[in-house]
Coordinates of C-alpha atoms in Angstrom, one line a residue:
Chain A
X870 CA -109.1 77.8 23.1
X871 CA -112.6 76.7 22.2
X872 CA -113.0 74.7 19.0
X873 CA -116.7 74.6 19.5
X874 CA -118.5 76.3 16.7
X875 CA -121.1 76.0 13.9
X876 CA -119.8 72.5 13.2
X877 CA -121.1 71.4 16.6
X878 CA -123.9 73.9 16.7
X879 CA -125.7 75.1 19.8
X880 CA -126.7 72.7 22.5
X881 CA -130.2 71.2 22.5
X882 CA -132.8 73.8 23.3
X883 CA -130.2 76.6 23.5
X884 CA -130.7 79.7 21.6
X885 CA -127.4 81.3 20.5
X886 CA -127.5 84.8 18.8
X887 CA -126.0 85.2 15.3
X888 CA -123.1 87.3 16.5
X889 CA -122.3 84.9 19.3
X890 CA -122.3 82.1 16.8
X891 CA -120.0 84.1 14.5
X892 CA -117.7 84.9 17.4
X893 CA -117.4 81.3 18.4
X894 CA -117.1 80.0 14.8
X895 CA -114.0 82.0 14.1
X896 CA -112.2 81.0 17.2
X897 CA -109.8 78.2 16.7
X898 CA -110.7 77.8 13.1
X899 CA -108.3 78.8 10.3
X900 CA -108.7 82.1 8.6
X901 CA -109.8 80.7 5.2
X902 CA -112.7 78.9 6.6
X903 CA -113.7 81.8 8.8
X904 CA -113.7 84.1 5.8
X905 CA -115.8 81.7 3.8
X906 CA -118.5 81.7 6.5
X907 CA -118.4 85.4 6.7
X908 CA -119.0 85.7 3.0
X909 CA -122.0 83.4 3.3
X910 CA -123.6 85.4 6.0
X911 CA -122.8 88.7 4.3
X912 CA -122.9 90.6 7.5
X913 CA -120.2 92.4 9.5
X914 CA -116.8 93.3 8.0
X915 CA -113.5 91.6 8.9
X916 CA -112.7 94.5 11.3
X917 CA -115.8 94.0 13.5
X918 CA -115.2 90.3 13.4
X919 CA -111.7 90.8 14.7
X920 CA -112.9 93.3 17.3
X921 CA -115.0 90.5 18.8
X922 CA -112.2 88.0 18.7
X923 CA -109.6 90.2 20.5
X924 CA -106.3 88.2 20.4
X925 CA -107.6 85.7 17.8
X926 CA -106.0 84.7 14.6
X927 CA -106.3 87.4 11.9
X928 CA -107.4 86.1 8.5
X929 CA -104.7 84.8 6.3
X930 CA -105.3 87.7 4.0
X931 CA -104.7 90.2 6.8
X932 CA -101.4 88.5 7.7
X933 CA -100.4 88.6 4.0
X934 CA -101.2 92.3 3.9
X935 CA -99.0 93.1 6.9
X936 CA -96.3 90.9 5.6
X937 CA -96.2 92.6 2.2
X938 CA -96.3 96.1 3.8
X939 CA -93.4 95.3 6.1
X940 CA -91.5 93.7 3.3
X941 CA -91.8 96.9 1.2
X942 CA -90.9 99.1 4.2
X943 CA -87.8 97.0 5.0
X944 CA -86.7 97.0 1.3
X945 CA -87.1 100.7 1.0
X946 CA -85.1 101.3 4.2
X947 CA -82.3 99.0 3.2
X948 CA -82.0 100.5 -0.3
X949 CA -81.9 104.1 1.0
X950 CA -79.4 103.4 3.7
X951 CA -77.2 101.3 1.3
X952 CA -77.2 104.2 -1.1
X953 CA -75.9 106.5 1.6
X954 CA -73.3 104.0 2.8
X955 CA -72.2 103.1 -0.7
X956 CA -71.7 106.8 -1.7
X957 CA -70.0 107.5 1.6
X958 CA -67.6 104.6 1.4
X959 CA -66.7 105.2 -2.3
X960 CA -65.9 108.9 -1.5
X961 CA -63.9 107.7 1.5
X962 CA -61.9 105.3 -0.6
X963 CA -61.3 107.9 -3.2
X964 CA -59.5 109.9 -0.5
X965 CA -62.3 112.3 0.4
X966 CA -62.2 111.6 4.1
X967 CA -64.0 114.8 5.2
X968 CA -67.2 115.8 6.8
X969 CA -69.2 115.1 3.7
X970 CA -68.3 111.4 3.4
X971 CA -68.6 111.1 7.2
X972 CA -72.1 112.6 7.1
X973 CA -73.1 110.2 4.3
X974 CA -71.8 107.2 6.3
X975 CA -73.4 108.2 9.6
X976 CA -76.7 109.0 7.9
X977 CA -76.6 105.5 6.3
X978 CA -75.9 103.8 9.6
X979 CA -78.7 105.7 11.4
X980 CA -81.1 105.0 8.6
X981 CA -80.1 101.3 8.8
X982 CA -80.8 101.2 12.5
X983 CA -84.1 103.1 12.1
X984 CA -85.6 100.7 9.6
X985 CA -86.4 97.9 12.0
X986 CA -87.8 100.4 14.5
X987 CA -90.1 101.8 11.7
X988 CA -91.1 98.2 11.0
X989 CA -92.2 97.8 14.7
X990 CA -94.1 101.1 14.6
X991 CA -95.9 100.1 11.4
X992 CA -96.8 96.7 12.9
X993 CA -98.2 98.5 16.0
X994 CA -100.4 100.8 13.9
X995 CA -101.6 97.9 11.9
X996 CA -102.5 95.8 15.0
X997 CA -104.3 98.8 16.5
X998 CA -106.3 99.3 13.2
X999 CA -107.2 95.6 13.3
X1000 CA -108.2 96.0 17.0
X1001 CA -105.9 93.1 17.8
X1002 CA -105.0 94.4 21.2
X1003 CA -102.8 91.5 22.4
X1004 CA -100.4 92.0 19.5
X1005 CA -100.7 95.8 19.7
X1006 CA -99.5 95.6 23.3
X1007 CA -96.8 93.2 22.2
X1008 CA -95.4 95.5 19.6
X1009 CA -95.7 98.5 22.1
X1010 CA -93.6 96.5 24.5
X1011 CA -90.9 96.0 21.9
X1012 CA -91.0 99.7 21.1
X1013 CA -90.6 100.4 24.8
X1014 CA -87.4 98.3 25.0
X1015 CA -86.0 100.0 21.9
X1016 CA -86.7 103.4 23.4
X1017 CA -84.8 102.3 26.5
X1018 CA -81.9 101.3 24.2
X1019 CA -81.8 104.7 22.6
X1020 CA -81.9 106.4 26.0
X1021 CA -79.0 104.3 27.2
X1022 CA -77.1 105.1 24.0
X1023 CA -77.6 108.8 24.4
X1024 CA -76.6 108.7 28.1
X1025 CA -73.4 106.7 27.4
X1026 CA -72.5 109.1 24.6
X1027 CA -73.0 112.1 26.8
X1028 CA -71.2 110.4 29.7
X1029 CA -68.2 109.6 27.5
Chain B
X375 CA -57.0 102.0 7.6
X376 CA -56.4 101.1 3.9
X377 CA -58.8 100.7 1.0
X378 CA -57.6 97.1 0.8
X379 CA -59.0 96.4 4.3
X380 CA -62.3 98.0 3.3
X381 CA -62.5 95.9 0.1
X382 CA -61.6 92.8 2.1
X383 CA -64.3 93.4 4.6
X384 CA -66.8 93.9 1.7
X385 CA -65.7 90.6 0.2
X386 CA -65.9 88.7 3.5
X387 CA -69.3 90.4 4.1
X388 CA -70.6 89.0 0.8
X389 CA -69.5 85.5 1.8
X390 CA -70.9 85.8 5.3
X391 CA -74.1 87.3 4.0
X392 CA -74.6 84.4 1.5
X393 CA -74.0 81.8 4.2
X394 CA -76.1 83.6 6.8
X395 CA -79.1 84.0 4.5
X396 CA -78.9 80.4 3.4
X397 CA -78.9 79.2 7.0
X398 CA -81.2 81.8 8.4
X399 CA -78.8 82.9 11.1
X400 CA -77.4 86.2 9.7
X401 CA -73.9 86.9 8.6
X402 CA -72.6 87.9 12.0
X403 CA -71.4 84.5 13.1
X404 CA -69.0 84.4 10.2
X405 CA -68.2 88.1 10.1
X406 CA -67.3 88.5 13.8
X407 CA -64.4 85.9 13.6
X408 CA -63.1 87.5 10.4
X409 CA -63.0 91.0 11.9
X410 CA -61.7 89.7 15.2
X411 CA -59.2 87.0 14.1
X412 CA -58.1 88.2 10.7
X413 CA -58.2 92.0 11.1
X414 CA -57.4 91.9 14.9
X415 CA -60.1 94.4 15.8
X416 CA -61.2 94.6 19.5
X417 CA -64.1 92.2 20.2
X418 CA -66.6 95.0 20.9
X419 CA -65.7 96.7 17.6
X420 CA -66.2 93.4 15.7
X421 CA -69.5 92.9 17.4
X422 CA -70.7 96.5 16.7
X423 CA -69.9 96.3 13.0
X424 CA -71.4 92.9 12.8
X425 CA -74.6 94.1 14.4
X426 CA -75.1 96.6 11.6
X427 CA -74.8 93.8 9.0
X428 CA -77.3 91.7 11.0
X429 CA -79.8 94.5 10.7
X430 CA -79.2 94.7 6.9
X431 CA -79.4 91.0 6.5
X432 CA -82.6 90.8 8.5
X433 CA -84.3 93.6 6.5
X434 CA -83.3 92.2 3.1
X435 CA -84.1 88.6 3.9
X436 CA -87.5 89.4 5.4
X437 CA -88.3 91.7 2.4
X438 CA -87.4 88.8 0.1
X439 CA -89.4 86.2 2.0
X440 CA -92.5 88.4 2.5
X441 CA -95.8 87.4 0.9
X442 CA -94.9 83.7 1.1
X443 CA -96.2 83.1 4.7
X444 CA -92.9 81.6 5.8
X445 CA -92.5 84.4 8.3
X446 CA -94.6 83.9 11.4
X447 CA -95.0 87.6 12.2
X448 CA -97.1 87.1 15.4
X449 CA -94.7 84.6 16.9
X450 CA -91.8 86.9 15.9
X451 CA -93.3 89.9 17.6
X452 CA -94.0 88.0 20.8
X453 CA -90.5 86.6 20.9
X454 CA -89.0 90.0 20.1
X455 CA -90.0 91.3 23.6
X456 CA -87.6 88.7 25.0
X457 CA -84.9 89.2 22.4
X458 CA -84.8 93.0 22.8
X459 CA -84.6 92.9 26.6
X460 CA -81.7 90.5 26.2
X461 CA -80.2 92.7 23.4
X462 CA -80.3 95.8 25.6
X463 CA -78.6 94.2 28.6
X464 CA -76.1 92.3 26.3
X465 CA -75.2 95.6 24.6
X466 CA -74.5 97.3 27.9
X467 CA -72.5 94.4 29.2
X468 CA -70.4 94.1 26.0
X469 CA -69.0 97.7 26.6
X470 CA -67.4 96.6 29.9
X471 CA -66.4 92.9 29.4
X472 CA -62.8 92.0 28.3
X473 CA -61.9 90.7 24.9
X474 CA -60.9 87.4 26.5
X475 CA -64.3 87.0 28.1
X476 CA -66.1 87.9 24.9
X477 CA -64.0 85.5 22.8
X478 CA -64.5 82.7 25.3
X479 CA -68.3 83.2 25.2
X480 CA -68.3 83.3 21.4
X481 CA -66.3 80.1 21.1
X482 CA -68.5 78.2 23.6
X483 CA -71.7 79.5 22.1
X484 CA -70.9 78.5 18.5
X485 CA -69.7 75.0 19.6
X486 CA -72.8 74.5 21.7
X487 CA -75.1 75.4 18.8
X488 CA -73.2 73.2 16.4
X489 CA -73.7 70.2 18.7
X490 CA -77.4 70.9 19.2
X491 CA -77.8 71.0 15.4
X492 CA -75.9 67.7 14.9
X493 CA -77.9 66.0 17.5
X494 CA -81.2 66.8 15.9
X495 CA -80.6 66.3 12.2
X496 CA -83.5 63.9 11.5
X497 CA -86.1 65.8 13.4
X498 CA -89.0 67.2 11.4
X499 CA -91.7 68.6 13.7
X500 CA -94.4 69.3 11.1
X501 CA -98.0 68.4 10.8
X502 CA -98.6 67.4 7.1
X503 CA -102.4 67.5 7.3
X504 CA -103.4 70.8 5.6
X505 CA -106.7 70.8 7.5
X506 CA -105.0 70.7 10.9
X507 CA -105.5 73.7 13.3
X508 CA -102.4 75.9 13.6
X509 CA -103.8 77.5 16.8
X510 CA -103.4 81.2 17.6
X511 CA -99.6 81.3 17.1
X512 CA -99.0 78.6 14.5
X513 CA -98.8 79.0 10.7
X514 CA -99.0 77.4 7.4
X515 CA -97.0 77.7 4.2
X516 CA -96.5 76.1 0.9
X517 CA -93.3 74.1 0.8
X518 CA -91.8 74.1 -2.6
X519 CA -89.5 71.0 -2.3
X520 CA -92.3 68.6 -1.3
X521 CA -95.0 70.5 -3.1
X522 CA -97.3 70.3 -0.1
X523 CA -98.9 72.6 2.4
X524 CA -97.1 72.5 5.8
X525 CA -99.2 73.4 8.9
X526 CA -97.7 73.7 12.3
X527 CA -98.7 74.6 15.8
X528 CA -96.3 76.4 18.2
X529 CA -95.7 74.4 21.3
X530 CA -93.8 75.1 24.5
X531 CA -94.0 78.9 24.1
X532 CA -92.2 79.6 27.5
X533 CA -89.1 77.7 26.1
X534 CA -89.3 79.8 23.0
X535 CA -89.4 83.0 25.1
X536 CA -86.5 81.9 27.3
X537 CA -84.3 80.9 24.4
X538 CA -85.2 84.2 22.7
X539 CA -84.1 86.1 25.7
X540 CA -80.8 84.1 25.8
X541 CA -80.4 84.6 22.0
X542 CA -81.0 88.4 22.4
X543 CA -78.4 88.6 25.1
X544 CA -75.9 86.8 23.1
X545 CA -76.7 88.9 20.0
X546 CA -76.2 92.1 22.0
X547 CA -73.0 90.7 23.6
X548 CA -71.3 89.1 20.6
X549 CA -72.8 90.8 17.6
X550 CA -74.3 87.7 16.0
X551 CA -77.9 87.5 15.0
X552 CA -79.0 85.1 17.7
X553 CA -80.7 82.9 15.1
X554 CA -78.0 80.3 15.7
X555 CA -79.8 79.7 19.0
X556 CA -83.4 80.4 18.1
X557 CA -83.7 78.4 14.9
X558 CA -82.7 75.0 16.3
X559 CA -84.8 75.5 19.5
X560 CA -87.9 76.8 17.6
X561 CA -87.4 73.8 15.3
X562 CA -86.6 71.1 17.8
X563 CA -88.7 72.1 20.8
X564 CA -91.4 74.4 19.7
X565 CA -92.5 72.5 16.6
X566 CA -91.8 75.3 14.1
X567 CA -90.6 73.8 10.7
X568 CA -86.9 74.7 10.0
X569 CA -87.8 76.8 7.0
X570 CA -90.4 78.9 8.9
X571 CA -88.1 79.1 12.0
X572 CA -85.3 80.4 9.8
X573 CA -87.6 83.0 8.1
X574 CA -89.1 84.1 11.4
X575 CA -85.7 84.3 13.0
X576 CA -84.3 86.4 10.1
X577 CA -87.3 88.7 10.5
X578 CA -86.6 89.1 14.2
X579 CA -82.8 89.6 14.3
X580 CA -83.0 93.1 12.8
X581 CA -85.1 94.4 15.8
X582 CA -82.9 92.3 18.2
X583 CA -79.7 93.9 16.8
X584 CA -81.3 97.4 17.0
X585 CA -81.8 96.9 20.7
X586 CA -78.0 96.8 21.1
X587 CA -76.5 98.5 18.1
X588 CA -77.2 102.2 19.1
X589 CA -75.2 101.6 22.3
X590 CA -72.2 100.4 20.3
X591 CA -72.7 103.3 17.9
X592 CA -72.8 105.8 20.8
X593 CA -69.6 104.3 22.2
X594 CA -67.8 104.8 18.8
X595 CA -67.4 101.0 18.3
X596 CA -69.0 101.1 14.8
X597 CA -66.2 102.3 12.5
X598 CA -68.3 103.9 9.7
X599 CA -66.3 102.9 6.5
X600 CA -65.7 99.4 7.7
X601 CA -69.4 99.0 8.7
X602 CA -70.5 100.4 5.3
X603 CA -68.3 97.9 3.5
X604 CA -69.5 95.1 5.6
X605 CA -73.2 96.0 5.2
X606 CA -72.9 96.4 1.4
X607 CA -71.0 93.1 1.1
X608 CA -73.6 91.3 3.3
X609 CA -76.5 92.8 1.3
X610 CA -75.0 91.5 -2.0
X611 CA -74.3 88.1 -0.4
X612 CA -77.7 87.6 1.2
X613 CA -79.4 88.1 -2.1
X614 CA -77.5 85.2 -3.5
X615 CA -77.9 83.1 -0.3
X616 CA -81.6 83.6 -0.2
X617 CA -81.9 82.0 -3.6
X618 CA -79.7 79.1 -2.6
X619 CA -81.6 78.6 0.7
X620 CA -84.9 78.0 -1.2
X621 CA -83.5 75.0 -3.1
X622 CA -81.2 73.4 -0.5
X623 CA -82.6 70.6 1.4
X624 CA -83.3 71.1 5.1
X625 CA -81.0 68.3 6.3
X626 CA -78.0 69.6 4.3
X627 CA -78.8 73.1 5.6
X628 CA -78.4 71.8 9.2
X629 CA -75.3 69.8 8.4
X630 CA -73.6 72.8 6.7
X631 CA -74.6 75.0 9.6
X632 CA -73.1 72.7 12.2
X633 CA -69.8 72.1 10.4
X634 CA -69.2 75.8 9.8
X635 CA -70.0 76.7 13.4
X636 CA -67.6 74.0 14.8
X637 CA -64.7 75.4 12.7
X638 CA -65.5 79.0 13.8
X639 CA -65.6 77.9 17.4
X640 CA -62.3 76.0 17.2
X641 CA -60.5 79.0 15.6
X642 CA -61.9 81.5 18.2
X643 CA -60.9 79.3 21.2
X644 CA -57.5 78.5 19.9
X645 CA -56.6 82.2 19.4
X646 CA -58.0 83.5 22.6
X647 CA -55.8 86.3 24.1

């Protein structure tokens, strides 16, 4: 990874375009400093900056955003599935061991298993939006393996 | 199956969740031996139920740690490719292996990890210069106990991927989170500080567990009321453990982890069918 950038400046007698300098500048530097330079120049949004960088490091603020979004999603998924499981197991313990408590329990379990999958899907969408293709492909790969798991599960369930 | 068993599982789940969240390894490594040794459930049933609690622990711990930059999402995503492939194959294998084989594997794995932890107690692979370059996969976070900014660079990524694949396979096979393998290796060989390694691992184990859990579920290995009790207990416990984990010192965390794992291993091997 190149750490050459505005600190070093272009070589003697070498004319480097503004966008080329911006691209090089953000490579290998940390997000905070990259953002600072961006603000100084006042040109190009973070999205276009990231588009040029490809698999580069997203700004700290972007990581924060994704982290908070995933955190909320995971929390919502867990609270919902725990409510189903809680209601189901209480009914079951009170002696109502019928289709209703079973449906609650199974819904809770399926929701629980779906939450991390939803997390990967959201990450994929976010990386595509950020045009961070390396990590978009990474999350897509994870989704592919999870799809294979579900297919194996369905096949074994049908096969007995 | 009696209400007492369900309540017992909930209680043990709470304890396992608290320990698992504190150590960043999920409650599975404590819950599996309880379900297997105390309740006498088949190994694959214990694993399947444990996997559901691993998912719950992962979700709740990651949600609690989000916004503090402890979780290295990019590193986690990359390693998840390896953990899920392992989880899928492990989940398939667990359906055909005998209880004896699964118990033997569980005992050996937990002992191995405990020894690795004990051997590397004093290691702290962190760069304390806040201006250092974390690289494309590294990270930075504010460490409360030292009050400083910790910056780290991820080294030896292939080792990280390899151990993630092994951890995923073991997770799918034995129903544990797999953090028991990833956390020490990410810390000792890949340069990720223990706190960040634990948070990233906690973030990953949910997806890893989901790469195996549906296979157990389809096989009827996840008994719904027991799984529900375990999940609810673990959820309550990990909230408490998360709080403790933030104040406990890293060295004590490692010592506690190693001691508990050695005990778990000894019991499992001694009681092998």
